[in-house]
PDB file of C-alpha atoms and ligand atoms in Angstrom:
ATOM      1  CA  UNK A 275       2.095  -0.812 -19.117  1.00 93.00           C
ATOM      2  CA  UNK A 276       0.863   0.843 -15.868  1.00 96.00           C
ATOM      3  CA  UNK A 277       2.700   0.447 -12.965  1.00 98.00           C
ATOM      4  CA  UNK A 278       1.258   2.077  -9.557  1.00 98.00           C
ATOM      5  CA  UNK A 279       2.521   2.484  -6.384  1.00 98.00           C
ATOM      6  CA  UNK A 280       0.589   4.218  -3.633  1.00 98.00           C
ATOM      7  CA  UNK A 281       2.136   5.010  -0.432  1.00 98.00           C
ATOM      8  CA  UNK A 282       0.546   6.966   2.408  1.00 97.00           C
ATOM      9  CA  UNK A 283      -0.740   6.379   5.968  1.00 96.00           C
ATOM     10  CA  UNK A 284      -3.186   4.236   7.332  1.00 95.00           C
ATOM     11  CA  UNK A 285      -6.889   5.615   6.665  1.00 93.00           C
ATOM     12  CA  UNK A 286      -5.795   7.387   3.458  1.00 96.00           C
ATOM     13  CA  UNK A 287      -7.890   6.073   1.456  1.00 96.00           C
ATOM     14  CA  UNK A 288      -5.096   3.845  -0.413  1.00 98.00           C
ATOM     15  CA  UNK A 289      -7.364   0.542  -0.539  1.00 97.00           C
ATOM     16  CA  UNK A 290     -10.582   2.822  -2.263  1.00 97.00           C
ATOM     17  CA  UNK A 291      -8.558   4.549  -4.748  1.00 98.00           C
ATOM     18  CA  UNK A 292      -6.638   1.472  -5.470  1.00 98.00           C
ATOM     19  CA  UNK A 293      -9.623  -0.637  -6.715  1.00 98.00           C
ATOM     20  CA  UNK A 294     -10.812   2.751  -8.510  1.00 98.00           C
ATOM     21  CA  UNK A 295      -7.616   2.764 -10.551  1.00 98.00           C
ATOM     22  CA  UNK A 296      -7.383  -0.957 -11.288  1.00 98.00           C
ATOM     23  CA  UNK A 297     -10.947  -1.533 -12.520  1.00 98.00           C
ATOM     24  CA  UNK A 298     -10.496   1.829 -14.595  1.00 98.00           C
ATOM     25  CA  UNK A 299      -7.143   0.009 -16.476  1.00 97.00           C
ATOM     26  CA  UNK A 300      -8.413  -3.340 -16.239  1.00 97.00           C
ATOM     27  CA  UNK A 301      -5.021  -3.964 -13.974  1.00 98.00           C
ATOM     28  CA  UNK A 302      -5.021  -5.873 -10.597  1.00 98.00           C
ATOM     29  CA  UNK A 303      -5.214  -4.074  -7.636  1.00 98.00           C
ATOM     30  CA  UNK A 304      -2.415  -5.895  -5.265  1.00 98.00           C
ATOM     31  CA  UNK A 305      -2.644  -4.768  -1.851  1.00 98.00           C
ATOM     32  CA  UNK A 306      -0.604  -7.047   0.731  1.00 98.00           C
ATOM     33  CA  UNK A 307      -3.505  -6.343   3.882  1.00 97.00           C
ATOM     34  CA  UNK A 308      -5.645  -7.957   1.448  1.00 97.00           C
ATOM     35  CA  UNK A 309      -3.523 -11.141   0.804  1.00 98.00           C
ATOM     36  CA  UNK A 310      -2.384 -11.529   4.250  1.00 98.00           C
ATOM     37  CA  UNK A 311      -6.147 -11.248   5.485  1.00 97.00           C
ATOM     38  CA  UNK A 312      -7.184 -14.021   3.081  1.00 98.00           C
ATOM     39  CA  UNK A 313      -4.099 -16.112   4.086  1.00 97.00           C
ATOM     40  CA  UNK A 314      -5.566 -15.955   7.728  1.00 97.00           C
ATOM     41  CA  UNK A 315      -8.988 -16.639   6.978  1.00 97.00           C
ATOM     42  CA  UNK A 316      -7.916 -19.704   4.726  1.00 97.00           C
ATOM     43  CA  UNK A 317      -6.167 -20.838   8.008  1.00 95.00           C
ATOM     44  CA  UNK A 318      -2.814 -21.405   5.070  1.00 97.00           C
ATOM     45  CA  UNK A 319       0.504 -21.830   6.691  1.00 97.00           C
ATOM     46  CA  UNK A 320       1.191 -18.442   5.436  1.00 96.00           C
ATOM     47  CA  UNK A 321      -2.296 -16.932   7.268  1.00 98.00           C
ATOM     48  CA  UNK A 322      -1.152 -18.414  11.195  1.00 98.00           C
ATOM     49  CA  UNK A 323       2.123 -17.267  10.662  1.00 97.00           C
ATOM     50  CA  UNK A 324       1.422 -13.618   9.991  1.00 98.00           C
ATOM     51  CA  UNK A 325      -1.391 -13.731  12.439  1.00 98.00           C
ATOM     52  CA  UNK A 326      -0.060 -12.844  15.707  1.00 98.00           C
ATOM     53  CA  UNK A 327       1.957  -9.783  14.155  1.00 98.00           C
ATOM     54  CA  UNK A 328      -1.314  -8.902  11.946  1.00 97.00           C
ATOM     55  CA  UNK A 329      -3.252  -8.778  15.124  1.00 96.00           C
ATOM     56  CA  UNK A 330      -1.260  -6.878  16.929  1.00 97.00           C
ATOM     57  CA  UNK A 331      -0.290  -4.217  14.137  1.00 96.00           C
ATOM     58  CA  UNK A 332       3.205  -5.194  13.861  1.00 98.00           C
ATOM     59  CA  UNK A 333       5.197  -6.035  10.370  1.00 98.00           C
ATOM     60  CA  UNK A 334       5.205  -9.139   8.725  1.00 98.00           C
ATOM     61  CA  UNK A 335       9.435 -10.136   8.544  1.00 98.00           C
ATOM     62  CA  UNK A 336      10.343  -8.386   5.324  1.00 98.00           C
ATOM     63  CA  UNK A 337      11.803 -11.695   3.245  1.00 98.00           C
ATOM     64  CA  UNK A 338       8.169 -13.078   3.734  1.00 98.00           C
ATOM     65  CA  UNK A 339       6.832  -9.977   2.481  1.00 98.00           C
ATOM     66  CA  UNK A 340       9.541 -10.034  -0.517  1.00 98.00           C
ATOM     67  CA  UNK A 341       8.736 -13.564  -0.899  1.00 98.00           C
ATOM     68  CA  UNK A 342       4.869 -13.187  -1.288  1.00 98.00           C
ATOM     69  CA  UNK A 343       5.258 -10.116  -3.622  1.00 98.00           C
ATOM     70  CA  UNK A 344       8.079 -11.429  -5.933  1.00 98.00           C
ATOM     71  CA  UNK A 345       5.525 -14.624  -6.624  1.00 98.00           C
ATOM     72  CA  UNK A 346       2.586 -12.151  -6.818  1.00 98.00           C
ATOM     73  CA  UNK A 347       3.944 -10.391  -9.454  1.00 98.00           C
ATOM     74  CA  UNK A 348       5.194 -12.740 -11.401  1.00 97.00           C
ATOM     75  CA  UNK A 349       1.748 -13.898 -12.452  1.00 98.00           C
ATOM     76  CA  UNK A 350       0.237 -13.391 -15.561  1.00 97.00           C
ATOM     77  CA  UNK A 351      -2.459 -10.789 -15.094  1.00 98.00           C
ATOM     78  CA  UNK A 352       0.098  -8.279 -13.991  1.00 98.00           C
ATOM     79  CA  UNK A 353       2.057  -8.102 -17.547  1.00 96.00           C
ATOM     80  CA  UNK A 354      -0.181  -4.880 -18.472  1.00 97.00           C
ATOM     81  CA  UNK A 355       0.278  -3.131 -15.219  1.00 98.00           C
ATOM     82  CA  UNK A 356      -0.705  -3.366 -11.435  1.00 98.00           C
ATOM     83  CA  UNK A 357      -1.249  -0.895  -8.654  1.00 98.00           C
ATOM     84  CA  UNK A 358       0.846  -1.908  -5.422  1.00 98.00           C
ATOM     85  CA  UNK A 359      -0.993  -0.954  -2.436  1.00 98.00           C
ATOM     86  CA  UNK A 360       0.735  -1.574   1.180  1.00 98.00           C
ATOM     87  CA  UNK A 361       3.997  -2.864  -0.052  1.00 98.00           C
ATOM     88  CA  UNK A 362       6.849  -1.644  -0.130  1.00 98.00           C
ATOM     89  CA  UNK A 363       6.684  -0.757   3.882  1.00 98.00           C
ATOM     90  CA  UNK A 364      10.414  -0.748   5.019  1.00 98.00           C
ATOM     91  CA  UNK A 365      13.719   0.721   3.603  1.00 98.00           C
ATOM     92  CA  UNK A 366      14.792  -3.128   2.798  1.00 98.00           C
ATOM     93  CA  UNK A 367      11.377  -3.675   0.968  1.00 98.00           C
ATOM     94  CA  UNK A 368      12.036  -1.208  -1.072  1.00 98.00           C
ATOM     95  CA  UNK A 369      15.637  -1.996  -2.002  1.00 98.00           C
ATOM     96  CA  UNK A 370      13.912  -5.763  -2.815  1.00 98.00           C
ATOM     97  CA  UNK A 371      11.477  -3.600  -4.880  1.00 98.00           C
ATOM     98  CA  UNK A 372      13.572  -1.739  -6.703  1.00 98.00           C
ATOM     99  CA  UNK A 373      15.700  -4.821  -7.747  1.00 98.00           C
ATOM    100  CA  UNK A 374      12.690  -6.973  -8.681  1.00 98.00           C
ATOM    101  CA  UNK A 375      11.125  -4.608 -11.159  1.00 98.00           C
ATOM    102  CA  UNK A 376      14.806  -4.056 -12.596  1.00 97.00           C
ATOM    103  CA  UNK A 377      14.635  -7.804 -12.973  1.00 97.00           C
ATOM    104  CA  UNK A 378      11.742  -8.515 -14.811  1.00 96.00           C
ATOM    105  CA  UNK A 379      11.578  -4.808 -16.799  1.00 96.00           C
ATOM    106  CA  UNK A 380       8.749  -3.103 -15.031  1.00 96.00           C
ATOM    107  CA  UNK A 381      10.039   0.200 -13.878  1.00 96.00           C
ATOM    108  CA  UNK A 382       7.078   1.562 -11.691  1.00 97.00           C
ATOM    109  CA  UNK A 383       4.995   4.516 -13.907  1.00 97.00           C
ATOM    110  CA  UNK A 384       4.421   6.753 -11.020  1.00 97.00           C
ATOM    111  CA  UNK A 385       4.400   6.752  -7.210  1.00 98.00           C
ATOM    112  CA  UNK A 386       1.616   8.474  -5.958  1.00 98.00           C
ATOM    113  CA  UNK A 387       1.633  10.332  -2.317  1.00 98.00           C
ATOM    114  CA  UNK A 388      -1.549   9.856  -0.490  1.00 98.00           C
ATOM    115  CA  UNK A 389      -1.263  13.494   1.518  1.00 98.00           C
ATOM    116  CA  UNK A 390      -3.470  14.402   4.648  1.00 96.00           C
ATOM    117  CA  UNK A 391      -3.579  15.077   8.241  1.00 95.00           C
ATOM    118  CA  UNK A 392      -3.022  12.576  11.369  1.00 91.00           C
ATOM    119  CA  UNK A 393      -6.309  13.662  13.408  1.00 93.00           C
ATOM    120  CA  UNK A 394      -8.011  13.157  10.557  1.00 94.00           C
ATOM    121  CA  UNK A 395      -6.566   9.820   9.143  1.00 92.00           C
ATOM    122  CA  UNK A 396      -7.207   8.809  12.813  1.00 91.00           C
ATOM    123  CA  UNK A 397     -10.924   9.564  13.040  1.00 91.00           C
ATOM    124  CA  UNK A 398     -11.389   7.928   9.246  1.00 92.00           C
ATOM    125  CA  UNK A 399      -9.787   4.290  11.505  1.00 92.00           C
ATOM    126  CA  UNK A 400     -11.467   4.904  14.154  1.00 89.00           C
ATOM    127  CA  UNK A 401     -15.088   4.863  12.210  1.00 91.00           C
ATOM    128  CA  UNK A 402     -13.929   1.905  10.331  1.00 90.00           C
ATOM    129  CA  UNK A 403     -13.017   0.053  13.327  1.00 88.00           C
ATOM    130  CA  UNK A 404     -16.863   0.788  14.218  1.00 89.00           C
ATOM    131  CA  UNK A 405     -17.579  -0.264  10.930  1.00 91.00           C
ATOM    132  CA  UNK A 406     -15.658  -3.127   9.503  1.00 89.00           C
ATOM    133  CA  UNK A 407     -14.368  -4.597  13.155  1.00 85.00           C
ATOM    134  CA  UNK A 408     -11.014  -5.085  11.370  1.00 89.00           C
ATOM    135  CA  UNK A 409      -9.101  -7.211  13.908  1.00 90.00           C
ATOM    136  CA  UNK A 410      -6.180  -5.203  13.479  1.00 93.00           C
ATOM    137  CA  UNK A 411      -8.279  -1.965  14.575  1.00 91.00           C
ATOM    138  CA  UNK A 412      -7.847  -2.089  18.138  1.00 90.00           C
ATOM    139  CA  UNK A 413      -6.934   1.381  19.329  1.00 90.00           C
ATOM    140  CA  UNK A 414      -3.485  -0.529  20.670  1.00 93.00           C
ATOM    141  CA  UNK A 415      -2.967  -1.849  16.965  1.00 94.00           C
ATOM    142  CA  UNK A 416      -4.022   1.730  15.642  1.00 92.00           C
ATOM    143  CA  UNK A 417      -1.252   3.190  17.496  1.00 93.00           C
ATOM    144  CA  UNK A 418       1.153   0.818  16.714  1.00 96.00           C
ATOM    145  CA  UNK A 419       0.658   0.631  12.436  1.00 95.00           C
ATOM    146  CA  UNK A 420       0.760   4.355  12.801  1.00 95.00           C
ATOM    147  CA  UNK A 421       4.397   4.852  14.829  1.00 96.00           C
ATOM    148  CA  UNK A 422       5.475   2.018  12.132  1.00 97.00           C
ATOM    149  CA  UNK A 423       4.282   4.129   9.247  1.00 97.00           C
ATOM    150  CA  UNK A 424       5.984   6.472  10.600  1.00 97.00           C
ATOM    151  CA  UNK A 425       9.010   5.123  11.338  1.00 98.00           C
ATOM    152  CA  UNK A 426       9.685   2.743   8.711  1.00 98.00           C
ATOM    153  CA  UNK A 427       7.227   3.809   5.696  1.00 98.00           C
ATOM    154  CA  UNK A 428       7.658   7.479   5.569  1.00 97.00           C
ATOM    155  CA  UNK A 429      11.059   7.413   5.030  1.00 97.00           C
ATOM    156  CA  UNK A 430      10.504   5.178   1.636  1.00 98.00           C
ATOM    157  CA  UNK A 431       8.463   9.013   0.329  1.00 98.00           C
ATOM    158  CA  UNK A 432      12.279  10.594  -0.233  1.00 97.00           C
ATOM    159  CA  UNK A 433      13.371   7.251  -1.593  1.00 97.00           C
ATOM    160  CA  UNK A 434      10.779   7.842  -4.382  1.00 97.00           C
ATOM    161  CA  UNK A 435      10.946  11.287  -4.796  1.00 97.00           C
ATOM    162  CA  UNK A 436      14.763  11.269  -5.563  1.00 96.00           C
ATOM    163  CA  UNK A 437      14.269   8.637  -8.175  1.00 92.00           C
ATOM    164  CA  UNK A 438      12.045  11.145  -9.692  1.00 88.00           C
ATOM    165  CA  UNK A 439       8.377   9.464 -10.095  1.00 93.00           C
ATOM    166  CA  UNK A 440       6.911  10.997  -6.522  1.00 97.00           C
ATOM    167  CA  UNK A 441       3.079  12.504  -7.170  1.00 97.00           C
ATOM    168  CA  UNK A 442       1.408  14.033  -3.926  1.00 98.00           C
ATOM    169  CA  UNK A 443      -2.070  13.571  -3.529  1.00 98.00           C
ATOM    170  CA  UNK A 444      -4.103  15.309  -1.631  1.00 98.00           C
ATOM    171  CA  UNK A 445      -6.039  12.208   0.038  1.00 98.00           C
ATOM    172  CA  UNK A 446      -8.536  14.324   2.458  1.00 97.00           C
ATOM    173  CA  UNK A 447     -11.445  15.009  -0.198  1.00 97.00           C
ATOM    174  CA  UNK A 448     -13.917  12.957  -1.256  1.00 97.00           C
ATOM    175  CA  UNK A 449     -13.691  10.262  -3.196  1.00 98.00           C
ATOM    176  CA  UNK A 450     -14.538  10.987  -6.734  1.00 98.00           C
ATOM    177  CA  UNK A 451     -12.410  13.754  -6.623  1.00 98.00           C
ATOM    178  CA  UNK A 452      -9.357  12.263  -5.276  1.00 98.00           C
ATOM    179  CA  UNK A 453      -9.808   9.626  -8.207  1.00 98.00           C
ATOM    180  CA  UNK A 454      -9.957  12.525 -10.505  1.00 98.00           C
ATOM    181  CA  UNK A 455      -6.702  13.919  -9.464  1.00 98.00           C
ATOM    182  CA  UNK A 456      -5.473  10.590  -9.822  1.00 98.00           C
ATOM    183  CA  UNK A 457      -6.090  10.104 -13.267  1.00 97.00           C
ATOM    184  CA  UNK A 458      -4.784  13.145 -14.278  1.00 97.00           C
ATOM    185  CA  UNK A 459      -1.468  12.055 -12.641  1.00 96.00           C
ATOM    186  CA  UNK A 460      -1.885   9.090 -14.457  1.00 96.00           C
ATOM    187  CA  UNK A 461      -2.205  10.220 -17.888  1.00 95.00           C
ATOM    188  CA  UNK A 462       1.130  12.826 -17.045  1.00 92.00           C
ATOM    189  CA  UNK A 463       2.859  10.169 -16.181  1.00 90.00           C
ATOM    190  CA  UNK A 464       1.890   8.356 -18.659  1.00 80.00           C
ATOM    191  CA  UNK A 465       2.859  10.895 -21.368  1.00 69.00           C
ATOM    192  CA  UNK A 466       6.209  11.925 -19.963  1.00 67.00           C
TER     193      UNK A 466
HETATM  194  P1  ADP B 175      -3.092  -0.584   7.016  1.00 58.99           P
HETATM  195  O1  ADP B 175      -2.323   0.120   5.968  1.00 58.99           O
HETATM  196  O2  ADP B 175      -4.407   0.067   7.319  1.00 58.99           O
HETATM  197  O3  ADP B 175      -2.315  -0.893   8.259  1.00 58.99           O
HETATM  198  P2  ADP B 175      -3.026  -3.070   5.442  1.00 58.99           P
HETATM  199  O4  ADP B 175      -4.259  -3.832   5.108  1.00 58.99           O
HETATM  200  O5  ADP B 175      -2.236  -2.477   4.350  1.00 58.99           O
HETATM  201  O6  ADP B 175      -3.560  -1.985   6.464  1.00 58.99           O
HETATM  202  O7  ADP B 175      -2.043  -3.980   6.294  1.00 58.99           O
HETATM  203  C1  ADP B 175      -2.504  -4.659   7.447  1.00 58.99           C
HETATM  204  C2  ADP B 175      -1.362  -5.401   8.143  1.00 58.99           C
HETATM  205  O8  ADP B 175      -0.790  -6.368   7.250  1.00 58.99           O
HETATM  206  C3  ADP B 175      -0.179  -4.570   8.601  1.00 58.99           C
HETATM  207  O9  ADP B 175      -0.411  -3.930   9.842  1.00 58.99           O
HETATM  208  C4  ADP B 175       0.912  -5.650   8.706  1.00 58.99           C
HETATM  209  O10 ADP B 175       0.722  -6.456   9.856  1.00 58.99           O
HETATM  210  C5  ADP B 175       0.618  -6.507   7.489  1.00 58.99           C
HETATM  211  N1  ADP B 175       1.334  -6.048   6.280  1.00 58.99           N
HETATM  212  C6  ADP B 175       0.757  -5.628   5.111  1.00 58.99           C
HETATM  213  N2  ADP B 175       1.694  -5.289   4.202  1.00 58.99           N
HETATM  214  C7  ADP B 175       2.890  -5.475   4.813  1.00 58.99           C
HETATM  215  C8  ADP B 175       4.241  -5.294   4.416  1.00 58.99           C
HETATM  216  N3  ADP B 175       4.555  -4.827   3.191  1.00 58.99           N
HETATM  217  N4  ADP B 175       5.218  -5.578   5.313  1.00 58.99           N
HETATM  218  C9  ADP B 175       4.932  -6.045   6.526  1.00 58.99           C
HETATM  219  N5  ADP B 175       3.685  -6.241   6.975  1.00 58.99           N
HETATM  220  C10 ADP B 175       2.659  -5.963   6.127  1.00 58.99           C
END
């Protein structure tokens, strides 16, 4: 059983690596942006609820969030292992966490750190906004994901590290050899 979580800011790098690491296992990649942007384009219930807030860069109300997650994870192709990408995001998301995986036995393998600096996890948004035209890449909704990371993510790193499981990675180098730092992590973790 693998069981990832990646935390880190905005333009990280936390959606590449995350698909890296769950095609290497053969484990899903769950990343909440990605459900919550499928939700909107289905036009589900779910998808114009969360719009508005998506739009704008705000948070999705955390029992939602707990709600989507708790079902996510209780399906099948998880039981080997899953990397959680984008959730938890707020000191009461990870309380839910915590209790959920206590619940169904799947303490999390290792928490890894993305690590690098603002100006440059700006300019990495800023190009995919040029890119991707991400809806939620206004320079407004920029600003506003990254004083919420701030504010209510960041805080969640200490939560991790106390419990023990916290790996920093250093998240502004290139790709491959992020990944390879990764999987090193991975197989410490693994072994400990
Ligand atoms: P990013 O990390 O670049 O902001 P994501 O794709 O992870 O992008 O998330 C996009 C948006 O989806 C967030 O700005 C927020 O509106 C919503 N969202 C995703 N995960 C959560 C969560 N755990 N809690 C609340 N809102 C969330």
């Amino acid at each position: 059983m693998l069981n990832v979580l990646l935390l880190g800011p905005q333009g990280a790098g936390k959606g590449t690596q995350g698909k890296l690491v769950a095609a290497e296992h053969g484990i899903p990649h769950v990343a909440t942006g990605d459900m919550l942007r499928a939700a909107i384009a289905d036009g589900s219930e779910l998808g114009r609820q969360v719009r508005p807030l998506y739009d704008a860069g705000r948070l999705v109300p955390d029992d939602l969030m707990i709600e989507l997650i708790r079902d996510r994870l209780a399906r099948e192709d998880t039981a080997e292992g899953f990397v959680l990408d984008g959730f938890p995001r707020t000191p009461a998301q990870a309380a839910a966490l915590d209790e959920l995986l206590d619940e169904i036995g799947r303490p999390l393998t290792v928490v890894l750190e993305f690590q690098l600096p603002e100006e440059v996890a700006i300019e990495r948004l800023r190009r995919r906004a040029e890119d991707e035209g991400r809806a939620d890449d206004t320079p407004e909704a920029i600003r506003t994901r990254l004083r919420l990371y701030h504010e209510e993510t960041e805080p969640l790193i200490e939560h991790y590290r106390a419990r023990g499981n916290l790996v920093g990675v250093r998240a502004d180098r290139p790709v491959a050899e992020v990944f390879g730092d990764i999987q090193q992590a991975l197989e410490q973790a693994a072994v400990r």
